Coordinates of C-alpha atoms in Angstrom, one line a residue:
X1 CA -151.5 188.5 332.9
X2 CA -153.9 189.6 329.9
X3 CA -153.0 190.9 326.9
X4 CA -154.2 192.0 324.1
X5 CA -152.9 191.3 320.3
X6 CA -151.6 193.7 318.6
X7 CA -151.7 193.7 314.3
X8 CA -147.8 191.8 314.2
X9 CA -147.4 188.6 316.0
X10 CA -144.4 189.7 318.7
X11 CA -146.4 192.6 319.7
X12 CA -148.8 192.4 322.7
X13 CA -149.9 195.2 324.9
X14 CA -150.4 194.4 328.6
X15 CA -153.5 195.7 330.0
X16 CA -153.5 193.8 333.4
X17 CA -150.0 192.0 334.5
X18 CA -146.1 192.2 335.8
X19 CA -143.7 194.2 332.7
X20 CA -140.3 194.1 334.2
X21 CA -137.1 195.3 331.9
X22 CA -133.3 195.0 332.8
X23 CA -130.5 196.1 330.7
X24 CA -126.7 195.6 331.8
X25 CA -123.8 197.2 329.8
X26 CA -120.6 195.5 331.0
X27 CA -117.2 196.6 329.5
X28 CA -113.4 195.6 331.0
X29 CA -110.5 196.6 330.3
X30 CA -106.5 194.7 331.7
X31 CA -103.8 196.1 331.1
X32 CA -100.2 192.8 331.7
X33 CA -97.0 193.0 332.9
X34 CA -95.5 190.1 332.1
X35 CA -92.8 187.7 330.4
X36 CA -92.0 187.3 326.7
X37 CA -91.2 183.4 325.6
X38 CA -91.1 182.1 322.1
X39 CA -91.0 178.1 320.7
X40 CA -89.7 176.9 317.8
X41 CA -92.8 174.7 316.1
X42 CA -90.2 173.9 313.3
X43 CA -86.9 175.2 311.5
X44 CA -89.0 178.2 309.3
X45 CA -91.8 179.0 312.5
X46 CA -91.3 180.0 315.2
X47 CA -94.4 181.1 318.5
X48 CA -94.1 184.3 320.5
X49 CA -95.8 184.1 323.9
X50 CA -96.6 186.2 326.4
X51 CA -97.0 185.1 330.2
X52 CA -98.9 187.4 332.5
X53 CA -97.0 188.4 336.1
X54 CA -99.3 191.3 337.1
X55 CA -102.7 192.5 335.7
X56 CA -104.5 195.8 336.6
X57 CA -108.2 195.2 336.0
X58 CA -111.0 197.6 335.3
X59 CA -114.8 196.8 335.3
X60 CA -117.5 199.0 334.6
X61 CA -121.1 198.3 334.2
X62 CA -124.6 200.0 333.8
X63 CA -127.5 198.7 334.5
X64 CA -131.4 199.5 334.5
X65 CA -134.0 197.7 336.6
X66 CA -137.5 198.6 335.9
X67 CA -140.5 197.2 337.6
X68 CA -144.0 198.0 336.8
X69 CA -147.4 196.6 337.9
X70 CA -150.5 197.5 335.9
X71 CA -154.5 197.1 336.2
X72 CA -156.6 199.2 333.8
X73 CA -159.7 197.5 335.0
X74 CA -159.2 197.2 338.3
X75 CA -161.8 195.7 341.0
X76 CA -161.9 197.9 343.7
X77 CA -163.4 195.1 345.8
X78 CA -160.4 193.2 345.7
X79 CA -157.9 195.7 345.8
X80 CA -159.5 196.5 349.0
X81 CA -160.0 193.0 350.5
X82 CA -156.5 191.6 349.1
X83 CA -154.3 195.3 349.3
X84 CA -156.1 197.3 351.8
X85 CA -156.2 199.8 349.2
X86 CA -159.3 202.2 348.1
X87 CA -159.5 202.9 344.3
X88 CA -161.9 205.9 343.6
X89 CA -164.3 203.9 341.2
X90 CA -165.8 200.5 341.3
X91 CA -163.6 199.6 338.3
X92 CA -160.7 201.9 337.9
X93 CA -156.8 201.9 337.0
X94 CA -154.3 201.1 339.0
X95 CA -150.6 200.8 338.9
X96 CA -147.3 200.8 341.1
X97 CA -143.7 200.8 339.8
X98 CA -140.2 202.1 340.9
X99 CA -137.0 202.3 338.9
X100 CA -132.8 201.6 339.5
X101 CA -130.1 202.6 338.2
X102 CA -126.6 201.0 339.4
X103 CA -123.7 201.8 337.8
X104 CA -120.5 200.2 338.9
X105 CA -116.6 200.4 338.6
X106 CA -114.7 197.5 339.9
X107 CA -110.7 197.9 340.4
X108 CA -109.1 194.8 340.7
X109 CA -105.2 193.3 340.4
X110 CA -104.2 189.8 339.8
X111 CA -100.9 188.2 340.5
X112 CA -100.0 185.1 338.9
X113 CA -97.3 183.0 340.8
X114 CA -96.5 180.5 338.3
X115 CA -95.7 182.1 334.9
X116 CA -96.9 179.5 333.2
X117 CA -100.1 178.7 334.8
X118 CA -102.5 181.2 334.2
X119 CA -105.1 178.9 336.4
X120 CA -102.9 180.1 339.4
X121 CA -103.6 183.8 340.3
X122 CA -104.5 185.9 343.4
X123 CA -106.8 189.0 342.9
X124 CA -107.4 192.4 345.6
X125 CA -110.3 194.8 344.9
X126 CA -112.7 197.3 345.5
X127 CA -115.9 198.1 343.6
X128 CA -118.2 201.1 343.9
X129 CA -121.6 200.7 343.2
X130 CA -123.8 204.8 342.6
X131 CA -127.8 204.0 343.1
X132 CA -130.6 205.9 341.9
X133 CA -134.0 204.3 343.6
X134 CA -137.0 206.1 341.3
X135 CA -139.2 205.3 343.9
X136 CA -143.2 205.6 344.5
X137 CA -142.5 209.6 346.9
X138 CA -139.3 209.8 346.0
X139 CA -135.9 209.9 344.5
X140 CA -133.5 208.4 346.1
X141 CA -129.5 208.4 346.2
X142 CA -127.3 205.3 347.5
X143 CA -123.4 203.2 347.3
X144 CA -122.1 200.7 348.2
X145 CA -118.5 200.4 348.4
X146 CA -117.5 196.4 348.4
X147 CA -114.1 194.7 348.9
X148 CA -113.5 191.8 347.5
X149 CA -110.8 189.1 347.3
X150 CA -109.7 185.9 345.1
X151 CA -107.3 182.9 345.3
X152 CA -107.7 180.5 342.5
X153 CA -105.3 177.2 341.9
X154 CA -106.0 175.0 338.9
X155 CA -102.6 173.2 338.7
X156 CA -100.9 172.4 335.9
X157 CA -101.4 168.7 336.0
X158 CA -105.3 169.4 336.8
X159 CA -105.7 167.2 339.3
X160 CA -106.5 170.3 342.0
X161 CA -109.0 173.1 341.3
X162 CA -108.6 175.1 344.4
X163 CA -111.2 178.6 344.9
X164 CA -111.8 181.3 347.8
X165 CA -113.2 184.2 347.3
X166 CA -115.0 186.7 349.3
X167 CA -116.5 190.1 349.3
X168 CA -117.6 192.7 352.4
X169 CA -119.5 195.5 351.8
X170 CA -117.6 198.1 353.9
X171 CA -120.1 201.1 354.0
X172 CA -123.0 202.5 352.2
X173 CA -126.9 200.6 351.6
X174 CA -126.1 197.1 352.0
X175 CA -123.1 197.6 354.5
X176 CA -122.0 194.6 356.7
X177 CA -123.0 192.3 353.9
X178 CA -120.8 189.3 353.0
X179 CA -120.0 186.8 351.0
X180 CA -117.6 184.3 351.5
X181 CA -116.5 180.9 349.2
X182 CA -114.8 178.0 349.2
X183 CA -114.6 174.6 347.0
X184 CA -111.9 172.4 346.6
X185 CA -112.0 169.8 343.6
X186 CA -109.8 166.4 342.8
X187 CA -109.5 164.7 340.0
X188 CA -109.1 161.2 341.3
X189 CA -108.9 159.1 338.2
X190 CA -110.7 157.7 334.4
X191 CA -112.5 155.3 336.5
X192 CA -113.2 157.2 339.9
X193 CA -113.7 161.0 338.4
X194 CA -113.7 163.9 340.2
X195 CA -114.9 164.7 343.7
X196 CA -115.9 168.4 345.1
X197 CA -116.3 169.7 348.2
X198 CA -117.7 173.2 349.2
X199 CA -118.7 176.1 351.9
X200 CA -120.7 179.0 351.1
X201 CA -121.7 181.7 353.8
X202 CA -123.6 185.1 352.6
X203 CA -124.9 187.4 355.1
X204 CA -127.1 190.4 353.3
X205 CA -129.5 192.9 353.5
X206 CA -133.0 191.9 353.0
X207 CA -134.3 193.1 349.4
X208 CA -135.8 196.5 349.0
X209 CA -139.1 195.3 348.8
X210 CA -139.3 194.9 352.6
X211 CA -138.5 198.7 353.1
X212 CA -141.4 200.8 354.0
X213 CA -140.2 202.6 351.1
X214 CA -140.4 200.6 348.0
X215 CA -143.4 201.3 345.8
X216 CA -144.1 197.4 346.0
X217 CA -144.3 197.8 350.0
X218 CA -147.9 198.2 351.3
X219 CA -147.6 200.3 354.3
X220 CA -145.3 197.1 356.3
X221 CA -142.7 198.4 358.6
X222 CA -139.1 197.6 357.0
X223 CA -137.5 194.9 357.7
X224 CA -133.5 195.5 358.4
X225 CA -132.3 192.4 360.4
X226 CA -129.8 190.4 357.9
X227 CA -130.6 187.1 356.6
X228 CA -127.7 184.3 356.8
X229 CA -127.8 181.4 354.4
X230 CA -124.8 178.6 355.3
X231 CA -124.4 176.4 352.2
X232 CA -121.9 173.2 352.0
X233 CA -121.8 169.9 350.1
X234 CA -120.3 167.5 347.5
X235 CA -120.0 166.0 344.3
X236 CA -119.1 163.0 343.1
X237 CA -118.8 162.9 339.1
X238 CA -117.4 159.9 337.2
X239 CA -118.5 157.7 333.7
X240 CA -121.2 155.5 335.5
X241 CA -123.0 158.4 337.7
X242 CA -122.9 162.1 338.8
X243 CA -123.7 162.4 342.4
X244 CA -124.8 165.5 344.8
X245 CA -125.9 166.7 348.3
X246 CA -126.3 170.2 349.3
X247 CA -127.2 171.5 352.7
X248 CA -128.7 175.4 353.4
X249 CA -129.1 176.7 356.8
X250 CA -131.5 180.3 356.5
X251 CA -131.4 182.3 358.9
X252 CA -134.3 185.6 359.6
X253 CA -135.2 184.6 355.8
X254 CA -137.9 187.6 354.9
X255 CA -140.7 186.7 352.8
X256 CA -144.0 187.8 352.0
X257 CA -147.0 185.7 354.1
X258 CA -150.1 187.3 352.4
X259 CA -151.1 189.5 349.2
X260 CA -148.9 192.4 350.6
X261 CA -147.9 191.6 354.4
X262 CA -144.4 190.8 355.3
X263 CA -142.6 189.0 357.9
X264 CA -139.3 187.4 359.0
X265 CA -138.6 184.2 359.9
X266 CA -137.9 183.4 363.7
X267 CA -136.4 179.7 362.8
X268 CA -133.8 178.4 361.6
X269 CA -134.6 176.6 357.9
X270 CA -132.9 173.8 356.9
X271 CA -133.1 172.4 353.5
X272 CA -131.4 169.4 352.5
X273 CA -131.3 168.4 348.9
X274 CA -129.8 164.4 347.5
X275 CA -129.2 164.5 343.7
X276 CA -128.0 161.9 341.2
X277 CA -127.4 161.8 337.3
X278 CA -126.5 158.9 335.0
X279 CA -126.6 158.3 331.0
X280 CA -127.9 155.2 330.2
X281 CA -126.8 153.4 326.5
X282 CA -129.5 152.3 325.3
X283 CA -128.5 151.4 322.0
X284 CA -125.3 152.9 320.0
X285 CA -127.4 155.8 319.1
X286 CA -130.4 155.9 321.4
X287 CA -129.4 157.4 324.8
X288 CA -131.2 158.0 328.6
X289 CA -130.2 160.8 330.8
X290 CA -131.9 160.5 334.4
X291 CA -131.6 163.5 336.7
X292 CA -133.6 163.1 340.4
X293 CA -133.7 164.8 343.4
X294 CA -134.8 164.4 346.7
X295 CA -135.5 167.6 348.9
X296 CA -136.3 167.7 352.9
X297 CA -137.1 170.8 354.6
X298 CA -139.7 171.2 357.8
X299 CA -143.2 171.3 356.5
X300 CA -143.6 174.2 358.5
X301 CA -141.0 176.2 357.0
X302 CA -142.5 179.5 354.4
X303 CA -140.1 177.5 352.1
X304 CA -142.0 175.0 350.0
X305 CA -140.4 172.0 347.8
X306 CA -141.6 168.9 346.2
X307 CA -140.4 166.0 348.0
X308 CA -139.2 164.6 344.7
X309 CA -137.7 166.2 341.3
X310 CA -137.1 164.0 338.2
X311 CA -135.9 164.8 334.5
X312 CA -135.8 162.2 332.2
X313 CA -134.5 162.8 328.6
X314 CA -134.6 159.7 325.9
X315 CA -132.3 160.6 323.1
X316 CA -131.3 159.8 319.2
X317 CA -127.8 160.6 319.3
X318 CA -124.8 160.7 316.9
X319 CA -122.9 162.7 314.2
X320 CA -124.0 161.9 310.8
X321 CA -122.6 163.1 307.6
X322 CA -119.3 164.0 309.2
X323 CA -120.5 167.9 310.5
X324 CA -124.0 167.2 311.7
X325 CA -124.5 167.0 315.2
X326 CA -127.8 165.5 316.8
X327 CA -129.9 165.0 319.3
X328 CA -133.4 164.7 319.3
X329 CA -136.3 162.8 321.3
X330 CA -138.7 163.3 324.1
X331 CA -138.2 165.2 327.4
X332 CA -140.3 164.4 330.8
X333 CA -140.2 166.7 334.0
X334 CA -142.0 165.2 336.8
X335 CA -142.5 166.0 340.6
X336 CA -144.2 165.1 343.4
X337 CA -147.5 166.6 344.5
X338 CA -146.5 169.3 347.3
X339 CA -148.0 172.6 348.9
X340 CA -147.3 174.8 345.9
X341 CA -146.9 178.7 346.5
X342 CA -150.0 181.5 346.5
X343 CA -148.8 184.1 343.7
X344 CA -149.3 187.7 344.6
X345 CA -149.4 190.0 341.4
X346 CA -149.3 193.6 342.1
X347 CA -145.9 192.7 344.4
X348 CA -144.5 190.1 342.2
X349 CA -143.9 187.4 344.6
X350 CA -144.6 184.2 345.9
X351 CA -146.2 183.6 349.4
X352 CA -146.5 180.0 351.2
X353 CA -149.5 178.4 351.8
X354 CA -150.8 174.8 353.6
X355 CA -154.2 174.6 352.7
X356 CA -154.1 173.0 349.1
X357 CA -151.4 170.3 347.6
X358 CA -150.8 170.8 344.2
X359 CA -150.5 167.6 341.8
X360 CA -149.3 168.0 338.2
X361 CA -149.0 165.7 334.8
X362 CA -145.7 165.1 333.9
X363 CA -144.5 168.0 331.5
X364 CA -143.7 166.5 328.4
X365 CA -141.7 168.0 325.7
X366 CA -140.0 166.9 322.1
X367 CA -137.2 168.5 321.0
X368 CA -135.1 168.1 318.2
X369 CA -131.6 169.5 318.3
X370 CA -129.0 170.0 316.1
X371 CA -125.4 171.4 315.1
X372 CA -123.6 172.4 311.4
X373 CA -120.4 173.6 312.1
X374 CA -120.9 176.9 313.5
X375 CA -124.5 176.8 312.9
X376 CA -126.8 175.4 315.5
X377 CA -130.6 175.3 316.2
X378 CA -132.9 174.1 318.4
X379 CA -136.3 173.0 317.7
X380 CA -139.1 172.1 320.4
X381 CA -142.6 171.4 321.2
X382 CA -143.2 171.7 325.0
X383 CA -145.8 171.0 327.0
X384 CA -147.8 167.4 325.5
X385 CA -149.0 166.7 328.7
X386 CA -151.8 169.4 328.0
X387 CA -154.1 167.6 325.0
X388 CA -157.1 166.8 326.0
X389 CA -160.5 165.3 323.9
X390 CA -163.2 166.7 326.4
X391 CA -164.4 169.0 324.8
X392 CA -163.2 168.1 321.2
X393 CA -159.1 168.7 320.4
X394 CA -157.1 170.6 322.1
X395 CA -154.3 172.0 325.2
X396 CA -156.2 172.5 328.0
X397 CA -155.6 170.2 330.6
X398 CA -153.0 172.2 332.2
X399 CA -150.7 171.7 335.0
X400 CA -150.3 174.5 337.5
X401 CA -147.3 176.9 338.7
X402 CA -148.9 178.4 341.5
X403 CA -152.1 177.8 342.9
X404 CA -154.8 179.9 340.5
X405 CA -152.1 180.1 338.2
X406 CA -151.7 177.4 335.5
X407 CA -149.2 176.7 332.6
X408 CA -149.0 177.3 329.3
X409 CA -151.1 174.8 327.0
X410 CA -148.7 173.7 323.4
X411 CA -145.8 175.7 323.2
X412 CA -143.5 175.9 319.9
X413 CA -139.9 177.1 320.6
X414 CA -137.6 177.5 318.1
X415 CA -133.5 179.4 318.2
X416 CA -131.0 179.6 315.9
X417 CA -127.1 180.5 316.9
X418 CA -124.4 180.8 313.8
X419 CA -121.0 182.3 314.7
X420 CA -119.0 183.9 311.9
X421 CA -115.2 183.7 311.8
X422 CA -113.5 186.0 309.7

């Protein structure tokens, strides 16, 4: 992307790059039939409650989606040999961008067997989706209209967390899509932790990019054939480690395999992915967190991972001065070289590629965080990896993203977050 400066320092105007905006109004509104209950806290006070039996539910939300490619120097050389596209001067302007609009209202009621266990509930509803496509030719109209379905059971004791939940997209853009869910949790013990175990199964509609018609669709026939991703696994999570394994079984995944061309996948992907966490005392104050995972998929898959995925954090810990919460120290991201994605612009996506293996520094970060009360702020400085003395001080020895693509040099974060309680 390049950009040029404008006279304040938050301002930049994008002459060649991705802008993408999304907005998202959500309001709900319940309306409880229930039981009264009161407790006596002592002779002069006394608690009214209110338990929930049946709740009517409405949601409504709003959102905008807009994407939008511009070039106002574009080569017309490489449009043509990367877009198949003819510009009408050597160096013109070119841009491509489409607009949604979805607005939603969900319906939903909730039982709640056990009065006084509002972790316990069953929920029945329907949601219909109005979309407006503002597309490259055209206008375009669509709905959805989804069913969807929830039993939750966090007992009382909380030893079982118990979740299923599903939704089917009974007609309009998307129908036939699913999604179905289930985890079941136990809490074992102090010692042994919790264990979870879960099933995920989502059938849907390849995105909208892959229809002829999207503004962000070179001229590729659309593809309509549903992709099927089959996820399952567990966790272990207790005081000496966190442990995980996740399994995802892709089906007809679509995906871009050029600058613009699309296909679909005639295999069956498998990606398995081994994780583990554990905090390390270092010292009464000084702590280690290590995070690490380990990801197989076949090498000839379009889905590319590295092989290995670490995050170390070393830590000055502790609360001081009775209110102030801190944390502070160094951060390290690491992972092992692998066959890192081609990045198409104009389209916005990432394609696969086997003909360079990308190996990156360690991205190092300090950070120094810390909480008042209701007052919290974060401070950090990311990307140290970057100095370099070749050619005299300075962030430029940068790790990459994607290949031509490469990260940000020093970056200085900083956000602040104070609640106010009347």
């Amino acid at each position: 992307m390049t950009i040029i400066p404008t006279s304040t320092p938050f301002n930049t105007t994008v002459i060649t790059g991705n802008i993408y905006k999304d907005f998202t109004f959500f309001f709900r509104q319940t309306y409880d039939i229930g039981k009264r209950d009161s407790v006596a806290v002592n002779d002069s006070t006394t608690e009214y409650l209110f338990y929930p039996k049946l709740r009517v539910q409405h949601s409504f939300t709003y959102s905008t989606y807009n994407y939008q490619y511009k070039d106002e120097k574009a080569d017309s050389i490489i449009y043509k040999n990367w877009y198949d596209t003819t510009l009408k001067q050597a160096i013109d302007s070119f841009y491509a961008k489409e607009k949604w609009t979805v607005i939603s209202n969900d319906f939903s009621l909730l039982q709640f067997p056990d009065t006084k266990n509002s972790g316990q509930f069953l929920l029945v509803g329907a949601k219909l989706e109005n979309i407006k496509g503002e597309l490259k030719y055209r206008t375009s109209n669509y709905h959805n209209l989804i069913l969807h379905g929830e039993y939750r059971n966090k007992t009382r004791n909380k030893r079982w967390d118990i979740l299923a939940k599903g939704e089917f997209y009974a007609s309009g853009l998307n129908a036939g899509d699913y999604n179905a869910y289930i985890s079941i949790a136990r809490h074992l013990n102090k010692r042994f932790g919790d264990i979870r175990l879960f099933f995920n199964n989502v059938n849907r509609s390849p995105s909208f990019i892959y229809d002829n018609a999207s503004s962000f669709n070179f001229n590729n026939a659309s593809i309509r054939k549903k992709e099927n991703i089959i996820s399952f696994g567990a966790e272990a999570n207790n005081s000496f480690i966190n442990l995980g394994f996740k399994n995802h079984i892709i089906t007809n995944l679509a995906y871009f395999y050029d600058y613009y061309h699309t296909t679909q996948s005639s295999k069956v992907i498998n990606l398995l992915q081994v994780s583990a966490s554990k905090k390390i005392n270092l010292t009464r104050r000084w702590k280690w967190y290590l995070n690490a995972t380990v990801q197989v998929v076949d090498g000839s898959s379009p889905i590319k991972v590295p092989l290995v995925f670490t995050r170390s954090r070393i830590a000055y810990e502790g609360v001081f001065y009775k209110n102030l919460n801190l944390s502070t120290g160094l951060e390290i991201r690491y992972y092992t070289p692998f066959e890192a994605y081609n990045y198409s612009p104009v389209v916005g996506q990432f394609t696969p590629q086997d003909s360079v293996t990308v190996k990156n520094l360690p991205d190092i970060s300090a950070f120094l965080h810390f909480r008042i009360k209701s007052f919290t702020l974060f401070v950090r400085g990311e990307n140290l990896n970057t100095v370099s003395f070749a050619n005299g001080f300075g962030f430029t020895n940068n790790n990459f993203a994607a290949l031509h693509y490469p990260t940000q040099g020093f970056m200085f974060r900083f956000g602040i977050r104070w609640g106010f309680v009347n």
